[in-house]
XYZ file of C-alpha atoms in Angstrom:
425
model
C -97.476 -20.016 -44.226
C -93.817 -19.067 -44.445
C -92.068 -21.219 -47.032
C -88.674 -23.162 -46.434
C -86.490 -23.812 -49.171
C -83.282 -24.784 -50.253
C -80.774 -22.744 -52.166
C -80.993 -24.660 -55.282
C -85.073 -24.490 -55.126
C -84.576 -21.106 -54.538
C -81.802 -20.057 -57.138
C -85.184 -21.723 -59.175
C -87.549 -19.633 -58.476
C -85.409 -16.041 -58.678
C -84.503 -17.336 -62.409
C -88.207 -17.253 -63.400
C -89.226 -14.173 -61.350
C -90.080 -11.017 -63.867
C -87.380 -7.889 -62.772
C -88.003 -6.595 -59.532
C -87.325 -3.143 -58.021
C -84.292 -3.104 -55.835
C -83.195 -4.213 -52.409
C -83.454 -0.676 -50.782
C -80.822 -0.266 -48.012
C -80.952 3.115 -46.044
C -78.161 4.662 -44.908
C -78.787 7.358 -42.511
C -75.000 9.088 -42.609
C -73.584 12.025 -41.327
C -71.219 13.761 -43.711
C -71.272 16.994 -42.087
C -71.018 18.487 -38.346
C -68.697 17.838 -35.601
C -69.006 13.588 -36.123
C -68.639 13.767 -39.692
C -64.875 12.334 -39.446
C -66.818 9.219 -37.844
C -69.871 8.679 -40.113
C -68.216 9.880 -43.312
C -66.046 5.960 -43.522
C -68.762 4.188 -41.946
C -70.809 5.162 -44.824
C -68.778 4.756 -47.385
C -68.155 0.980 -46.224
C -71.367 0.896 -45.708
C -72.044 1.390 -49.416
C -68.866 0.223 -51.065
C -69.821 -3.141 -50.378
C -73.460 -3.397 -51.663
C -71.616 -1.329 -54.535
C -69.346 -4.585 -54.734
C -72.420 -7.275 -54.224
C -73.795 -5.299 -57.312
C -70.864 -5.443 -59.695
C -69.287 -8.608 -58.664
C -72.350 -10.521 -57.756
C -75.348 -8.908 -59.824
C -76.813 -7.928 -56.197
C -78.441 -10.418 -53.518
C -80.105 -13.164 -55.019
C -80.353 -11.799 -58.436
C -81.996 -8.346 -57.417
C -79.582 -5.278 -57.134
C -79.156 -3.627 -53.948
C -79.546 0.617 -53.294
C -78.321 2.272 -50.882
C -80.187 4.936 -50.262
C -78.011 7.598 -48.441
C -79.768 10.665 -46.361
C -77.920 13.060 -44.176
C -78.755 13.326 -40.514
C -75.627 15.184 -38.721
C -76.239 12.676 -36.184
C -79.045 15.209 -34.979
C -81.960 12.753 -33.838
C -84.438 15.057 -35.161
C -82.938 15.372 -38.621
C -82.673 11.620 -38.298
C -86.744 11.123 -37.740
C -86.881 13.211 -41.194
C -84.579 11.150 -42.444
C -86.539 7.731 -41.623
C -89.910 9.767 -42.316
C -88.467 10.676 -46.311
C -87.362 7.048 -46.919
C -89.261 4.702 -45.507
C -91.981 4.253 -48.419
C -89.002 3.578 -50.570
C -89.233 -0.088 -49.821
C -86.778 0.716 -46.825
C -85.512 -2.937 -46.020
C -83.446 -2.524 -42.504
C -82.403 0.759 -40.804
C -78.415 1.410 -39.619
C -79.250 4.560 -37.814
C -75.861 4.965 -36.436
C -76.531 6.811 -33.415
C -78.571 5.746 -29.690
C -81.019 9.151 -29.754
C -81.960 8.471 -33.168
C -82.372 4.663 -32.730
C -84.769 5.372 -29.162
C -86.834 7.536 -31.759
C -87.326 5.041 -34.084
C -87.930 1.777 -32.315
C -91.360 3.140 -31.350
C -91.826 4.325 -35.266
C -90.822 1.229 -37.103
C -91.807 -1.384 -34.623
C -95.434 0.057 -35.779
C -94.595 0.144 -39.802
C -93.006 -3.003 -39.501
C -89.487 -2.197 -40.730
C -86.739 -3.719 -38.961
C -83.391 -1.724 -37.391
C -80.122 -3.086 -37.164
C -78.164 -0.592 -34.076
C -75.375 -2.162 -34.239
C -73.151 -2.221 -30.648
C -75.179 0.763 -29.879
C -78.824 1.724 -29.072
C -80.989 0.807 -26.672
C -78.970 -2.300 -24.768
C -82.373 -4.096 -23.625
C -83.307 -4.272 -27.162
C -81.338 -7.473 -27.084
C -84.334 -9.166 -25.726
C -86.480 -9.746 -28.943
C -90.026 -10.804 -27.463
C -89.971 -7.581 -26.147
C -88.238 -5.680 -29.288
C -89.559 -7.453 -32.106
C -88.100 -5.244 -34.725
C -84.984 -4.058 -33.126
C -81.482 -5.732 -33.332
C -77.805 -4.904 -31.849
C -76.256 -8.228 -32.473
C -72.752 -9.271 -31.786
C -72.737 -6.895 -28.916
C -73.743 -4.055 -27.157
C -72.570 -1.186 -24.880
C -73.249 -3.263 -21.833
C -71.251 -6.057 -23.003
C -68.794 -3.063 -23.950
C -68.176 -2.051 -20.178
C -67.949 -5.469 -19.176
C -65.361 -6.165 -21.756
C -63.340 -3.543 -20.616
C -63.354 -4.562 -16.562
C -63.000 -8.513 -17.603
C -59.566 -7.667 -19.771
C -58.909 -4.967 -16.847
C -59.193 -8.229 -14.304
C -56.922 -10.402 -16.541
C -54.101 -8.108 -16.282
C -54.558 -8.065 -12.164
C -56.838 -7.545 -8.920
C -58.994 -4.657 -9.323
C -60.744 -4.791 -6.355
C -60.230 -1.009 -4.178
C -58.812 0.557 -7.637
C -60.285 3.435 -9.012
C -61.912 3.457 -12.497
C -62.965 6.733 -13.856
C -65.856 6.840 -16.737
C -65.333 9.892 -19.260
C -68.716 9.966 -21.263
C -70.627 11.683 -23.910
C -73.508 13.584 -21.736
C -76.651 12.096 -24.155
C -77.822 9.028 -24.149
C -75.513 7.024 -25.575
C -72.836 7.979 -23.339
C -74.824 7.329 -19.884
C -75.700 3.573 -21.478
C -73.055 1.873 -20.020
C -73.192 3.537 -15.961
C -76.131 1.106 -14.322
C -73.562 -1.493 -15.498
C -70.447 -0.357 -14.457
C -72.403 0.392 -10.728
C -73.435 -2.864 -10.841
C -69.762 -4.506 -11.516
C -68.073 -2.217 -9.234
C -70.563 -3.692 -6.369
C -69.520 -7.266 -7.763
C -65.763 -6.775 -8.012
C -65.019 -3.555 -5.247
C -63.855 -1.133 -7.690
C -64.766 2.790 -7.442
C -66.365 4.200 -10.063
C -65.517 8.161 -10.762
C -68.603 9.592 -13.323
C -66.611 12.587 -15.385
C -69.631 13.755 -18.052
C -68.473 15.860 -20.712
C -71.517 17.874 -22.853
C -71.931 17.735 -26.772
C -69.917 18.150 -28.767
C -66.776 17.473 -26.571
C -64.271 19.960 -26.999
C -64.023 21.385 -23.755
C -62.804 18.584 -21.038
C -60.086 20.772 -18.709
C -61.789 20.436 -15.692
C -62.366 16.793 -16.872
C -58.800 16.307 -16.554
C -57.622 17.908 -14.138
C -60.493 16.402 -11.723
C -58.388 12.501 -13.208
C -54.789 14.324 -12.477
C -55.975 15.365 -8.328
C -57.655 12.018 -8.179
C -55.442 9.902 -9.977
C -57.414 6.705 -11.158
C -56.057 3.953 -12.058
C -57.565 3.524 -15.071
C -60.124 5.414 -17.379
C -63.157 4.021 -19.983
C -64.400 6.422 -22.399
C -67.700 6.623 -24.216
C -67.160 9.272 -26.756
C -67.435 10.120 -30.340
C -66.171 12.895 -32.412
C -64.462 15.564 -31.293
C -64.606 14.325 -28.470
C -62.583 11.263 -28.365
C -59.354 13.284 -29.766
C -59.596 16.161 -27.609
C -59.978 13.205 -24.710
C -56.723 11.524 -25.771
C -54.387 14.785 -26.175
C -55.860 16.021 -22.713
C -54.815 12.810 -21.169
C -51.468 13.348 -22.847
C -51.061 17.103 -21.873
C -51.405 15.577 -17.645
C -49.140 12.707 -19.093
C -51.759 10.139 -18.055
C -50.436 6.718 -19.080
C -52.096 5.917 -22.426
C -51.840 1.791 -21.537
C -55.004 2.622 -18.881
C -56.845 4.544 -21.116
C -59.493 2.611 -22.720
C -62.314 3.489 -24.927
C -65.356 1.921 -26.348
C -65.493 0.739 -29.901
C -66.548 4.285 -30.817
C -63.672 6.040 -29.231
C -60.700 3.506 -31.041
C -60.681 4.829 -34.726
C -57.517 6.355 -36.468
C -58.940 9.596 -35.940
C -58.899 9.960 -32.510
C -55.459 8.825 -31.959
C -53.829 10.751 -35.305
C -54.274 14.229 -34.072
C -51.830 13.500 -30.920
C -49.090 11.596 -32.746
C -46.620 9.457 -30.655
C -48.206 10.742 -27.408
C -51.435 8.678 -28.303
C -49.033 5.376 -28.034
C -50.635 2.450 -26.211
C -54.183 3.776 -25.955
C -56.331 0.838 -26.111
C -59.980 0.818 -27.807
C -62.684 -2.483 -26.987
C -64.649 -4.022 -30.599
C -66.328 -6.940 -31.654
C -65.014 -6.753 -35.309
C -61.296 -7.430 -36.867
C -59.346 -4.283 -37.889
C -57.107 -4.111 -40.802
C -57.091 -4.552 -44.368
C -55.429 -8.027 -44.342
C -59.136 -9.534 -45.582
C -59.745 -10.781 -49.105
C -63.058 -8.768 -49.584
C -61.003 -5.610 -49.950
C -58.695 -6.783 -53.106
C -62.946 -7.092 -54.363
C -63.883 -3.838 -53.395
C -60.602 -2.565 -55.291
C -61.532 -4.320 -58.113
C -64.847 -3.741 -58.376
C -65.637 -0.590 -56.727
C -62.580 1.793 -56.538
C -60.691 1.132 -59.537
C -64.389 1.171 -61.668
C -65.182 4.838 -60.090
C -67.820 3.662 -58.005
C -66.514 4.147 -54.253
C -69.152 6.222 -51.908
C -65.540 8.220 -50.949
C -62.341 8.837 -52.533
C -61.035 4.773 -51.920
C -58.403 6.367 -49.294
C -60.800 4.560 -46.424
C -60.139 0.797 -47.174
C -59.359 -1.157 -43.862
C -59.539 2.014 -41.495
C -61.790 1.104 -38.307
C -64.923 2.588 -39.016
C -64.960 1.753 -42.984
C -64.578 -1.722 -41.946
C -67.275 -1.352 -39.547
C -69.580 0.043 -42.136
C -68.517 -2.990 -44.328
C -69.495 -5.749 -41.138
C -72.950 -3.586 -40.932
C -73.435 -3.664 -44.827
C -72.442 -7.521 -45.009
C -74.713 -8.441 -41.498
C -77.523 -6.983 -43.522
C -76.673 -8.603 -46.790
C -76.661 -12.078 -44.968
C -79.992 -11.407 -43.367
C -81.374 -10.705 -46.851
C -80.095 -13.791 -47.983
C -81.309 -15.702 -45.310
C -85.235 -14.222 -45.649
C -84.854 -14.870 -49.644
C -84.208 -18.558 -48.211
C -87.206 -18.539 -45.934
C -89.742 -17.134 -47.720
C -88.564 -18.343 -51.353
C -88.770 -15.254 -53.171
C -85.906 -12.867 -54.022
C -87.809 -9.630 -53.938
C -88.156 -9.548 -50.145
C -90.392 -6.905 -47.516
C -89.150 -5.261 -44.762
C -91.174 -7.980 -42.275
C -89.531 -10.490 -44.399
C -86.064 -9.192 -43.804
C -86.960 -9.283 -40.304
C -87.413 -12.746 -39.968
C -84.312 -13.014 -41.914
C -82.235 -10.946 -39.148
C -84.084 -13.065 -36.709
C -82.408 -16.461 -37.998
C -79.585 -15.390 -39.088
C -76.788 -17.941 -38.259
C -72.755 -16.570 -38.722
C -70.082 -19.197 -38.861
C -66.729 -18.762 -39.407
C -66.790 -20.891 -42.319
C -69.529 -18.408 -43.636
C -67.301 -15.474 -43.191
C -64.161 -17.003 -44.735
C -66.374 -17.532 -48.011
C -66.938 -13.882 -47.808
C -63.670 -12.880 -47.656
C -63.509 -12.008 -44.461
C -62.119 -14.828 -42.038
C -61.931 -14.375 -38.344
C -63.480 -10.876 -38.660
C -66.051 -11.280 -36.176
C -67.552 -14.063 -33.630
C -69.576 -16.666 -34.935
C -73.319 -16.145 -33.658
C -76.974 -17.164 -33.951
C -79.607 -14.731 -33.696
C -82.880 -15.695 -32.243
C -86.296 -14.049 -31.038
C -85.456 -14.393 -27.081
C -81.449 -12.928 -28.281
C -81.684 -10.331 -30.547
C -78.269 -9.153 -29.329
C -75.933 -11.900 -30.374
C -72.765 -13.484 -28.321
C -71.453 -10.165 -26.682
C -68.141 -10.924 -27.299
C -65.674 -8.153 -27.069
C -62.168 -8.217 -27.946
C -59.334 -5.487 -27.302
C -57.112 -3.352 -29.487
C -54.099 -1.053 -29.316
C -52.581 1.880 -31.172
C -49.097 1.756 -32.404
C -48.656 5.135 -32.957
C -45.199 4.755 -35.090
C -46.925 2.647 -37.200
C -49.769 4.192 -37.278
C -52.027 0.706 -37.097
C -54.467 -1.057 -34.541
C -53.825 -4.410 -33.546
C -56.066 -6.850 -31.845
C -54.842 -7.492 -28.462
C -57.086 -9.619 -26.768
C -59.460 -12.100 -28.905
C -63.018 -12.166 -28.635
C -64.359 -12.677 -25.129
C -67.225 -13.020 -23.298
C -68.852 -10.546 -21.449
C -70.532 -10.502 -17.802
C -74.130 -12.178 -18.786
C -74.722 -13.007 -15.050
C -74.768 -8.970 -14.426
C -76.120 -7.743 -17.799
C -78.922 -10.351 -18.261
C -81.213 -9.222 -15.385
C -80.621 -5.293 -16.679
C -81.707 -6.456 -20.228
C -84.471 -8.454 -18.305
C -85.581 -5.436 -15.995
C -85.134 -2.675 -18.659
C -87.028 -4.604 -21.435
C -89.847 -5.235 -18.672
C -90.232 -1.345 -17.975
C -90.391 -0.672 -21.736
C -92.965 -3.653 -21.882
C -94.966 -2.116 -19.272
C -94.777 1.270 -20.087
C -96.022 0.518 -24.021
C -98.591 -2.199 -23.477
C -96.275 -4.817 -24.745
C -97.142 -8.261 -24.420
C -93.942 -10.575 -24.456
C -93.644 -13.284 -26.684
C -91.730 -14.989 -29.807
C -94.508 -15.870 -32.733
């Protein structure tokens, strides 16, 4: 029987536990290939602020955290290894940080018990948790990505007999968001134009040219990488106009805009987190981390897009610790432990603003029927003399009347096809 305590019973019991091994986070980063420019700051947020929960706060509950950092190159097989090498290390919650790797291993730790946290990416249907009892993408997913990007498209004016042309990574991350754009282009009368461009992205001529003979009106990208920069000066070189170009929260980081300069002006990118460095936790991560020699990088990351996503994953995952220390009234917590800690975690603003970071995400409640959180997407835009992202459009909802019954019918398949039997314990 699960135990339910307070924070003062439990700040009790931690004081007279014996020293425990650490909180083992994994981080399964890519610091080399063609996507290294994207996982090297994710990681490195990603471990700069356990490195912070460490030195400022003696850990999580009293026991220190490790991240325990193995290289993938965002090649699923290296990434099975990966999980395979690490996983009898007291492996807590896995960030695999990319789709193929995360469809490997929702089969693999589903069975050893070990949560993973694919955060707005992954399998979308694992949003529905009494089919995907160990697998989380809370606040949001691709799904609520595309339907972000056609609601703020609809605020600015009609879109029904436009033409809106995908541009996506050919693997499975990039074909994640298509059943859902079909379905809202049957909803709002909108022509969707499929443009697939193969691994790792560098070539996209023909790409182009086919969006400069058919002229849509506007353009949503699902790449990473390469990729995403090669997408944005191509778009330049036919002189599409960079205030129709939109990209998923993976294709809006400084380094796809950088390489293109002023021409890059305007391009918009969707997220569900704040971007910036205007947030007290990173005067702590100075502190604490950079100026004591302790940063995973070289400290030149701080408030960049994908370091602060790193950060969001790092403090989700800290919270959900906390929160399973609080259930289960012990500070030395297993991996089915953390899981029911991801599985009640609650995030309010006021929660966020004692972390240092107010209005850096949505507020949302996890629980077993929504693994996938509020799907709220907001919209940013690069300034290219200034070299910043700004947040455009605040956190909105997404399209749950069209993406509900494809979480619904997906999660049913999987169900099906694995001998799954649906239900919240």
């Amino acid at each position: 029987m699960k135990m339910k305590l307070g924070t003062a019973a439990v700040a009790a019991v931690m004081a007279a536990s014996p020293v425990m091994a650490d909180l083992v986070f994994p981080s399964l980063s890519y610091r080399t290939g063609p996507y290294a420019a994207g996982g090297i700051p994710f990681a490195d947020g990603y471990a700069d602020y356990f490195n912070m929960l460490n030195a400022r706060d003696g850990g999580i509950g009293g026991v220190m955290t490790n991240v325990l950092e193995c290289e993938t190159g965002y090649n699923t097989e290296k990434g099975v290894e990966c999980y395979e090498s690490t996983k009898g290390e007291g492996a807590l919650v896995y960030q695999p940080l990319s789709t193929g790797i995360t469809y490997q291993l929702i089969p693999k730790a589903t069975a050893d018990g070990i949560p993973i946290h694919s955060m707005g990416y992954g399998r979308t249907s694992a949003a529905n948790g009494k089919v995907f009892s160990n697998v989380f993408n809370y606040p949001a997913n691709y799904w609520n990505g595309a339907s972000g990007a056609i609601n703020y498209l609809m605020e600015q004016g009609d879109i029904a007999g436009k033409k809106i042309a995908l541009v996506y990574h050919n693997s499975a991350y990039g074909k994640e968001p298509i059943r859902t754009l079909e379905e809202l282009s049957k909803k709002h009368g909108f022509e969707l134009v499929l443009l697939p461009v193969d691994h790792p992205g560098q070539e996209q001529k023909s790409q182009w040219l086919q969006i400069r003979r058919e002229k849509p009106d506007n353009v949503i990208m699902y790449g990473w990488g390469v990729m995403n920069q090669v997408a944005v000066q191509e778009a330049a070189n036919i002189r599409y106009d960079m205030e129709n170009f939109i990209g998923i929260w993976w294709s809006g980081s400084e380094n796809d805009v950088l390489p293109a300069g002023e021409k890059a002006n305007g391009y918009k990118a969707l997220t569900f987190h704040g971007v910036g460095n205007d947030f007290p936790v990173f005067a702590d991560i100075q502190k604490h981390v950079v100026d004591a020699g302790n940063a995973a990088g070289n400290g030149d990351q701080i408030g960049t897009v994908l370091y602060n996503r790193g950060l969001y994953a790092a403090m989700l995952a800290a919270e959900a610790a906390k929160t399973a220390q609080e259930i289960h009234g012990v500070a030395d917590i297993t991996p089915a432990m953390m899981r029911d800690g991801m599985e009640a975690l609650v995030i309010t603003e006021e929660k966020m603003a004692a972390l240092g970071l107010p209005g850096f995400g949505p507020e949302f409640n996890v629980s077993c029927e929504n693994h996938g959180g509020p799907g709220l997407v907001g919209m940013t835009q690069w300034d290219a003399s200034a070299k910043t992202w700004s947040l455009i459009n605040n956190f909105a909802p997404s399209d749950m009347d069209v993406i509900q019954p494809l979480i619904d019918e997906d999660s049913a398949a999987y169900a099906a096809e694995n001998n799954i039997e649906a239900s919240c314990n």
